[in-house]
Amino acid sequence: MLIADALLQGILMGLLFALVSLGLTVIFGVMDIVNFAHGEFLMLGMYSVYWANLFFHIDPLIALPVSAVVGVLLGLASYYCFIKYLLRGPAIAQLFGTFGLMLFLQYFAMFLFSADYRMIDKGLLVGKSLSVGPFIFDWTKLAAGILSLIAFAVVYYFLHKTKTGKALQATSLNKEAASYMGIRTDRMNAIAWAIGGGTVGMAGGLLVNFYYAYPMVGILFVMIAFACVALGGFGSIKGVFFAGLLVGILEMIFPVFGHLIGSDFLGPHFKFTVVYLAYFIIVVVRPQGLFGWKN
Amino acid sequence: MSFLTVENIVKDFGGLVANNNVSFTIEEGEIVGLIGPNGAGKTTLFNCIVGYHRPDSGKVTFRGKDVTGFRPFETNRAGIGRTFQIMKVTTGMTVLENVMVGSFCRTNNRNTARGEALHVLGDLALDAVKDYYINELPIAIQRKVGLARALATKPALLMLDEVASGLNPTEIEEVVELLRRLNSAKKITLFLIEHIMEMVMKVSQRVIVLDYGEKIAEGLPADIVKDENVIKAYLGEKYAQGL
Amino acid sequence: MEKLKDALDFSDFSKAERIGLVIFSVFLFAFPWIGAGSFTTTVMIQFLLFSLFGMGWNTIGGYGGQVELGKAQYVGIGSYTVALMMVWWKVPFWVSMPIGILIAVGYSFIIGYPLFRLKGHYFAIATICTSLVLKDIFDNWNLVGAAKGIELPIHDHPDFLYMQFKSDTYYYYFIMALFYIALFYMNWFRKSKLGYQLRMIKDDEDAAESLGIDIRWCKIKAYSIASAFVAVGGGFMAVYNLYIDPASTMELSLSIKIALMAMLGGAASLWGPIIGAAFLVPLDRFLGSWLGGQKGLTGIDFMIYAALIMIVSAYQPRGIWGIIEQFRKRGH
Ligand SMILES: Nc1ncnc2c1ncn2[C@@H]1O[C@H](COP(=O)(O)OP(=O)(O)OP(=O)(O)O)[C@@H](O)[C@H]1O
Ligand SMILES: [Mg+2]
C-alpha cells in the first residue's frame, strides 16, 4: 500500500521533473551546452507566480502563464546577451559561464527578495486534497503533474510536427547539414533557449504551489534535471520524459523502502543522493542513456 | 611467422562494412603501400590494427603476439607507431614538446627525452621550427611533426596515413628519400596509405589494394598498375593511359 | 636529486617572471611584520590556501584539461580526518594529516576509476555528483556531527603537535610553507613525464594514445595528486578554523571556486592559480565586508563576483595570465 502510494506520488513528481528537464535537453541537443542556470530560471518562475499571487491576488494557477512568459524572456535575454558570446570559447569556459549566470541570478534574487523561504498559502487548490479510494492526493501536486504532462505534450508536438520544430530537430541532429539546408543556427539556438526557459519557468510556477521559493532552490532541481537528461540520453526528448518519471518514482520510493527495512541510510534525507548515484552509475555503465534513444 | 599478420578483419559500422574479411601479412623490413579509392576503408583498417576500433572479427598478430583488441597505447608500446590522416591543429605544445611526448614513451628522464626528441627533429630537418606551436605551421610541416612524434616512440613498424598529401613534387621527393632512409638505416618496417600514385609506386616494395572494404589485389607495384580490377576500381583510364 | 633540481629551477621563465617571483616571496615573508591587521592576515591566509587548492586542481584541470568540479569532497576528507581523529583519539595533526592525504588518495583512485571512463559534460556533472553524495552523507551522519559539524577541542596553551596557536602569524607561516612546497612540486610537475603526457592528452587524446600514453591511468594519477593537495588544505582548514561542517568544506560552490581561481588566473600555467587566487580571494572578502554587511545590499557582492566570472568566460577564457601572454607575444 505504502509502495503503491509512493509510486503514484512519484509519477506526479516525475511528470514535473520531466518538464523541468525538457528545456535542458533541448538546449543541449541544439547547441551542446550544459546550462547550469537552468534551475535559476525555475526559481524565477516560482517567484513570478508568488509575487503575482501576493500583490495582485491572482490565483497561482491562473498566474501560470506569467511564469512561462518570464521563463521565455529570461531564456532569450540570456541567449542574446550572454550565451551567444560564450559559444566562441572552449567547453570549459562555457561551463563556467553558465555557472556564473547561475550565481548571478541566485544573488540577484537574494538581493531583490531576500533569502526568506516563501510559500503560497492561498489559492484555488492550495491545501486541498482529493481522496480516491485509499489514496490521498494534494490537488496542487495533481495539477502540477497533469499540467506538466500537457505542457510536455505541447512541446513534443511543436518539435515533431511544426516546421520550426523540425528545423530545431534537424539542427540538433547535425548542425552543419542544417545550416547548409538554410536553417539559421543562431535563430534555432534562440528558440531552444526560449523553449528551455519557458518550460522550466512554467514548471517553477507549478512547483511554487507546494514548495518553498527561495534564491537557492534551483541547484537542487538542476541536479535532478542533469540526472534526468543523462539518464534519458543527452538531447533525447522521449528519453527525458521517461527518465523524469523514473527519477520521480525513485525519489519517492526509496524513503519508503528505507522506512520498511528500518534503515536510516535510505531515509528521506538521502532521496537526492539516490538520484546522484543513479546518474553516476548510469553514465558510467551506459553513457548512451538508460534507453539508448537518439533523437 | 610473419612480422605483422592480419587475418580476416571485419569492421561493420552499423550496416556499412568498412573492412570485409581483409587478410595480409607484412615481413620485417618491408615497405608496403595500401591504396584504394576514397572511403575504401584504408584508415579503418589502420584503426583496427592499431586498436582505435575493435574489429568485429578477425585477428592481428604482431611479432608473434596476438594484439587484437589491444588499446592503441598498448600496440604502440608493443612497437607500432602511426600517424594520422587528419592531424589535429593544436595550440598547447611546441613541436619539441610534442616530439618529447613521443620520446617519453621509452624513458622517464626528461633530459634523455629531450635529447632524443632533438635528435629526431634534426634527422627530419625540423630543428628550425622546434619552438613553434603546431597551429603556426603549414600543413606539410605539421604532417612531418606527426611523423617525428611517432618516430620518437621508436616503433618497429610505422604506419603512415597519407603523409605526403598536399605536398609539392620536391617535398614528395624528400619524403620518399626520408622513408627509404628510415627503412634502410633504422630498420623500420613501413606500411603506408597513399593517394599519390607516383609516390606509392616509387617507394613501396609491395602494394595492397582495397575497394569497398575488400582486398582486391596485392603484389608488386609494377603488377598492380596492370591489374584489371585495380584499374577499374581505382586508377581509372587516365592513369593507365599515362603509363 | 634531479627532481629536486627541477623543482627549484625556474630558469626557463622570463627574467620579469623570476624577478616577480622574488619580489612576491619577499613580500610573503615580510608580510606579518608590516603591521597588517587581523582582517588582512586572514585574507592572506585564505589567499595562500586557495592558491594551494588551485595548484592542485591545475594538475588535472589545467594541464590535463578535465573539467573537474568536485574538489570540495577532498577538502572534506582532509578536514574531517584531521578533526575526527583529534576529537575521538586525540591524534596529533602531524599524524592525522598524512592519514587524511592517504584516505583522499585512496578514495580518489576508487572514484577516479569509473569517473575517467567519462568525457566532456558527462564527466563534469559526474564530478559534481560524487561530491554532493559525500556531502549528503556527512550532512546526515550523526556520528560525525551531521549538518551541525564538529568543533575541535581548544587547548589552553599553544601546541605545535596539534597546530594550535594563539596568533594567526603561526598559521600564516605554516600555510606559506605548504604553499611553497606546492609551488616547487608544481614546478617539477610541469616538467615531468606526467606533466607532458597530460598536456598531450588535453591537446589531442587520439594522438596521445598513439604515443603510448595510457590516458585513463594518467588522468587518474593526476586526479589523485590534485586530491592530495586539496586534502592538505582541508587539514589546514580544520586546525585553523577549529570548526568544520559539511557546508563549509564540501559545498559545490567551494569546488567551483577552486576550479575558477585556476581558470581565471590561467589554467595550465604555474602562476595561473596564484594570480587567480590573488584576484578572487580579496575581491570575495572585501566585497563581502564592504557590501555584504550593508543592510539591503545582501547579494550585491556575489552579483559582482558572478558578473566577473561571466565576463571572463565570455571574453577571455584563457584567464588573466592568457591576457598577459598575449601582450608579451605582441611585444615580440
Ligand atoms: N567511426 C566511424 N563510424 C561510422 N562510419 C565510419 C567511421 N569511420 C569510417 N567510417 C566509414 O567507413 C568507410 C571507410 O572509411 P575510411 O576512413 O576507412 O576510408 P579511407 O579509405 O581511409 O578513405 P580516404 O581515402 O578518404 O581517407 C567510409 O564510408 C566512412 O564513412
Ligand atoms: Mg583515410
GROMACS .gro file of N, CA and C in nm, chain B residues 69-141:
model
  219
  364GLY      N    1   4.236  -0.631  -3.029
  364GLY     CA    2   4.164  -0.575  -2.914
  364GLY      C    3   4.253  -0.501  -2.816
  365PHE      N    4   4.381  -0.487  -2.847
  365PHE     CA    5   4.468  -0.403  -2.765
  365PHE      C    6   4.422  -0.258  -2.775
  366ARG      N    7   4.447  -0.183  -2.671
  366ARG     CA    8   4.424  -0.038  -2.680
  366ARG      C    9   4.538   0.023  -2.761
  367PRO      N   10   4.515   0.140  -2.824
  367PRO     CA   11   4.620   0.199  -2.907
  367PRO      C   12   4.753   0.219  -2.832
  368PHE      N   13   4.744   0.256  -2.702
  368PHE     CA   14   4.872   0.278  -2.633
  368PHE      C   15   4.946   0.146  -2.613
  369GLU      N   16   4.870   0.037  -2.606
  369GLU     CA   17   4.936  -0.092  -2.589
  369GLU      C   18   5.004  -0.137  -2.718
  370THR      N   19   4.936  -0.115  -2.830
  370THR     CA   20   5.001  -0.153  -2.956
  370THR      C   21   5.123  -0.064  -2.979
  371ASN      N   22   5.113   0.062  -2.936
  371ASN     CA   23   5.229   0.149  -2.951
  371ASN      C   24   5.345   0.098  -2.868
  372ARG      N   25   5.317   0.059  -2.746
  372ARG     CA   26   5.425   0.009  -2.661
  372ARG      C   27   5.480  -0.121  -2.717
  373ALA      N   28   5.394  -0.197  -2.787
  373ALA     CA   29   5.441  -0.321  -2.848
  373ALA      C   30   5.530  -0.293  -2.969
  374GLY      N   31   5.528  -0.169  -3.019
  374GLY     CA   32   5.620  -0.135  -3.127
  374GLY      C   33   5.555  -0.087  -3.256
  375ILE      N   34   5.428  -0.051  -3.251
  375ILE     CA   35   5.364   0.002  -3.371
  375ILE      C   36   5.342   0.152  -3.356
  376GLY      N   37   5.398   0.231  -3.446
  376GLY     CA   38   5.374   0.374  -3.445
  376GLY      C   39   5.281   0.408  -3.559
  377ARG      N   40   5.206   0.521  -3.544
  377ARG     CA   41   5.120   0.558  -3.655
  377ARG      C   42   5.104   0.710  -3.663
  378THR      N   43   5.074   0.756  -3.783
  378THR     CA   44   5.042   0.898  -3.797
  378THR      C   45   4.897   0.909  -3.842
  379PHE      N   46   4.843   1.029  -3.831
  379PHE     CA   47   4.702   1.048  -3.863
  379PHE      C   48   4.683   1.121  -3.995
  380GLN      N   49   4.579   1.076  -4.065
  380GLN     CA   50   4.547   1.142  -4.192
  380GLN      C   51   4.512   1.288  -4.167
  381ILE      N   52   4.429   1.310  -4.065
  381ILE     CA   53   4.396   1.447  -4.028
  381ILE      C   54   4.461   1.475  -3.895
  382MET      N   55   4.559   1.562  -3.896
  382MET     CA   56   4.627   1.592  -3.771
  382MET      C   57   4.554   1.708  -3.705
  383LYS      N   58   4.525   1.689  -3.577
  383LYS     CA   59   4.455   1.794  -3.506
  383LYS      C   60   4.548   1.915  -3.489
  384VAL      N   61   4.496   2.031  -3.524
  384VAL     CA   62   4.578   2.151  -3.512
  384VAL      C   63   4.568   2.200  -3.367
  385THR      N   64   4.674   2.182  -3.294
  385THR     CA   65   4.669   2.215  -3.152
  385THR      C   66   4.749   2.340  -3.122
  386THR      N   67   4.721   2.396  -3.006
  386THR     CA   68   4.786   2.522  -2.970
  386THR      C   69   4.863   2.512  -2.839
  387GLY      N   70   4.857   2.394  -2.777
  387GLY     CA   71   4.907   2.386  -2.640
  387GLY      C   72   5.054   2.351  -2.623
  388MET      N   73   5.115   2.288  -2.723
  388MET     CA   74   5.253   2.244  -2.705
  388MET      C   75   5.336   2.276  -2.828
  389THR      N   76   5.464   2.303  -2.805
  389THR     CA   77   5.554   2.332  -2.917
  389THR      C   78   5.589   2.201  -2.988
  390VAL      N   79   5.653   2.215  -3.103
  390VAL     CA   80   5.695   2.099  -3.180
  390VAL      C   81   5.787   2.011  -3.095
  391LEU      N   82   5.885   2.075  -3.031
  391LEU     CA   83   5.979   1.997  -2.949
  391LEU      C   84   5.905   1.920  -2.840
  392GLU      N   85   5.812   1.989  -2.774
  392GLU     CA   86   5.737   1.923  -2.665
  392GLU      C   87   5.654   1.807  -2.718
  393ASN      N   88   5.596   1.827  -2.836
  393ASN     CA   89   5.521   1.719  -2.898
  393ASN      C   90   5.607   1.596  -2.918
  394VAL      N   91   5.726   1.618  -2.972
  394VAL     CA   92   5.813   1.504  -3.002
  394VAL      C   93   5.865   1.444  -2.871
  395MET      N   94   5.887   1.530  -2.771
  395MET     CA   95   5.931   1.478  -2.641
  395MET      C   96   5.829   1.382  -2.581
  396VAL      N   97   5.700   1.413  -2.602
  396VAL     CA   98   5.598   1.322  -2.551
  396VAL      C   99   5.618   1.184  -2.612
  397GLY      N  100   5.652   1.184  -2.741
  397GLY     CA  101   5.683   1.057  -2.805
  397GLY      C  102   5.800   0.987  -2.738
  398SER      N  103   5.907   1.062  -2.713
  398SER     CA  104   6.025   1.000  -2.651
  398SER      C  105   5.995   0.950  -2.511
  399PHE      N  106   5.908   1.020  -2.440
  399PHE     CA  107   5.875   0.980  -2.303
  399PHE      C  108   5.813   0.839  -2.300
  400CYS      N  109   5.771   0.793  -2.415
  400CYS     CA  110   5.716   0.659  -2.423
  400CYS      C  111   5.819   0.555  -2.381
  401ARG      N  112   5.948   0.585  -2.406
  401ARG     CA  113   6.053   0.485  -2.376
  401ARG      C  114   6.144   0.524  -2.261
  402THR      N  115   6.123   0.643  -2.204
  402THR     CA  116   6.210   0.683  -2.093
  402THR      C  117   6.131   0.767  -1.994
  403ASN      N  118   6.180   0.772  -1.871
  403ASN     CA  119   6.115   0.857  -1.773
  403ASN      C  120   6.193   0.985  -1.749
  404ASN      N  121   6.314   0.989  -1.805
  404ASN     CA  122   6.401   1.102  -1.777
  404ASN      C  123   6.382   1.214  -1.879
  405ARG      N  124   6.364   1.334  -1.828
  405ARG     CA  125   6.333   1.445  -1.916
  405ARG      C  126   6.449   1.479  -2.009
  406ASN      N  127   6.570   1.475  -1.955
  406ASN     CA  128   6.684   1.513  -2.037
  406ASN      C  129   6.706   1.412  -2.150
  407THR      N  130   6.689   1.284  -2.116
  407THR     CA  131   6.701   1.181  -2.221
  407THR      C  132   6.594   1.205  -2.327
  408ALA      N  133   6.471   1.230  -2.281
  408ALA     CA  134   6.360   1.251  -2.373
  408ALA      C  135   6.390   1.370  -2.464
  409ARG      N  136   6.440   1.475  -2.405
  409ARG     CA  137   6.469   1.596  -2.480
  409ARG      C  138   6.579   1.570  -2.583
  410GLY      N  139   6.683   1.501  -2.538
  410GLY     CA  140   6.793   1.469  -2.628
  410GLY      C  141   6.744   1.389  -2.748
  411GLU      N  142   6.664   1.287  -2.720
  411GLU     CA  143   6.617   1.203  -2.829
  411GLU      C  144   6.524   1.279  -2.922
  412ALA      N  145   6.440   1.362  -2.862
  412ALA     CA  146   6.348   1.441  -2.945
  412ALA      C  147   6.427   1.533  -3.038
  413LEU      N  148   6.531   1.597  -2.984
  413LEU     CA  149   6.613   1.687  -3.066
  413LEU      C  150   6.680   1.609  -3.179
  414HIS      N  151   6.722   1.488  -3.144
  414HIS     CA  152   6.786   1.403  -3.244
  414HIS      C  153   6.689   1.373  -3.360
  415VAL      N  154   6.569   1.332  -3.324
  415VAL     CA  155   6.469   1.301  -3.427
  415VAL      C  156   6.439   1.426  -3.511
  416LEU      N  157   6.425   1.538  -3.443
  416LEU     CA  158   6.395   1.662  -3.516
  416LEU      C  159   6.508   1.696  -3.612
  417GLY      N  160   6.631   1.675  -3.567
  417GLY     CA  161   6.746   1.701  -3.654
  417GLY      C  162   6.742   1.609  -3.776
  418ASP      N  163   6.707   1.486  -3.750
  418ASP     CA  164   6.701   1.385  -3.855
  418ASP      C  165   6.600   1.425  -3.963
  419LEU      N  166   6.490   1.485  -3.923
  419LEU     CA  167   6.385   1.521  -4.018
  419LEU      C  168   6.397   1.667  -4.062
  420ALA      N  169   6.510   1.728  -4.028
  420ALA     CA  170   6.534   1.869  -4.064
  420ALA      C  171   6.424   1.960  -4.012
  421LEU      N  172   6.386   1.936  -3.888
  421LEU     CA  173   6.281   2.019  -3.830
  421LEU      C  174   6.333   2.111  -3.719
  422ASP      N  175   6.468   2.115  -3.700
  422ASP     CA  176   6.521   2.193  -3.588
  422ASP      C  177   6.472   2.337  -3.590
  423ALA      N  178   6.459   2.390  -3.709
  423ALA     CA  179   6.428   2.532  -3.720
  423ALA      C  180   6.290   2.566  -3.661
  424VAL      N  181   6.200   2.468  -3.660
  424VAL     CA  182   6.064   2.500  -3.614
  424VAL      C  183   6.036   2.446  -3.475
  425LYS      N  184   6.140   2.403  -3.404
  425LYS     CA  185   6.114   2.328  -3.281
  425LYS      C  186   6.038   2.407  -3.174
  426ASP      N  187   6.048   2.540  -3.177
  426ASP     CA  188   5.980   2.618  -3.075
  426ASP      C  189   5.846   2.675  -3.121
  427TYR      N  190   5.802   2.635  -3.239
  427TYR     CA  191   5.672   2.682  -3.286
  427TYR      C  192   5.561   2.592  -3.233
  428TYR      N  193   5.439   2.648  -3.228
  428TYR     CA  194   5.323   2.566  -3.195
  428TYR      C  195   5.267   2.510  -3.325
  429ILE      N  196   5.199   2.395  -3.314
  429ILE     CA  197   5.153   2.325  -3.434
  429ILE      C  198   5.068   2.417  -3.522
  430ASN      N  199   4.984   2.497  -3.458
  430ASN     CA  200   4.892   2.580  -3.538
  430ASN      C  201   4.963   2.691  -3.614
  431GLU      N  202   5.089   2.714  -3.582
  431GLU     CA  203   5.162   2.820  -3.652
  431GLU      C  204   5.233   2.770  -3.777
  432LEU      N  205   5.220   2.638  -3.804
  432LEU     CA  206   5.299   2.580  -3.913
  432LEU      C  207   5.213   2.544  -4.033
  433PRO      N  208   5.273   2.542  -4.153
  433PRO     CA  209   5.198   2.495  -4.270
  433PRO      C  210   5.171   2.345  -4.259
  434ILE      N  211   5.067   2.301  -4.330
  434ILE     CA  212   5.021   2.162  -4.314
  434ILE      C  213   5.130   2.061  -4.341
  435ALA      N  214   5.212   2.088  -4.441
  435ALA     CA  215   5.317   1.992  -4.476
  435ALA      C  216   5.409   1.968  -4.357
  436ILE      N  217   5.443   2.076  -4.288
  436ILE     CA  218   5.532   2.063  -4.173
  436ILE      C  219   5.459   1.996  -4.056
   0.00000   0.00000   0.00000
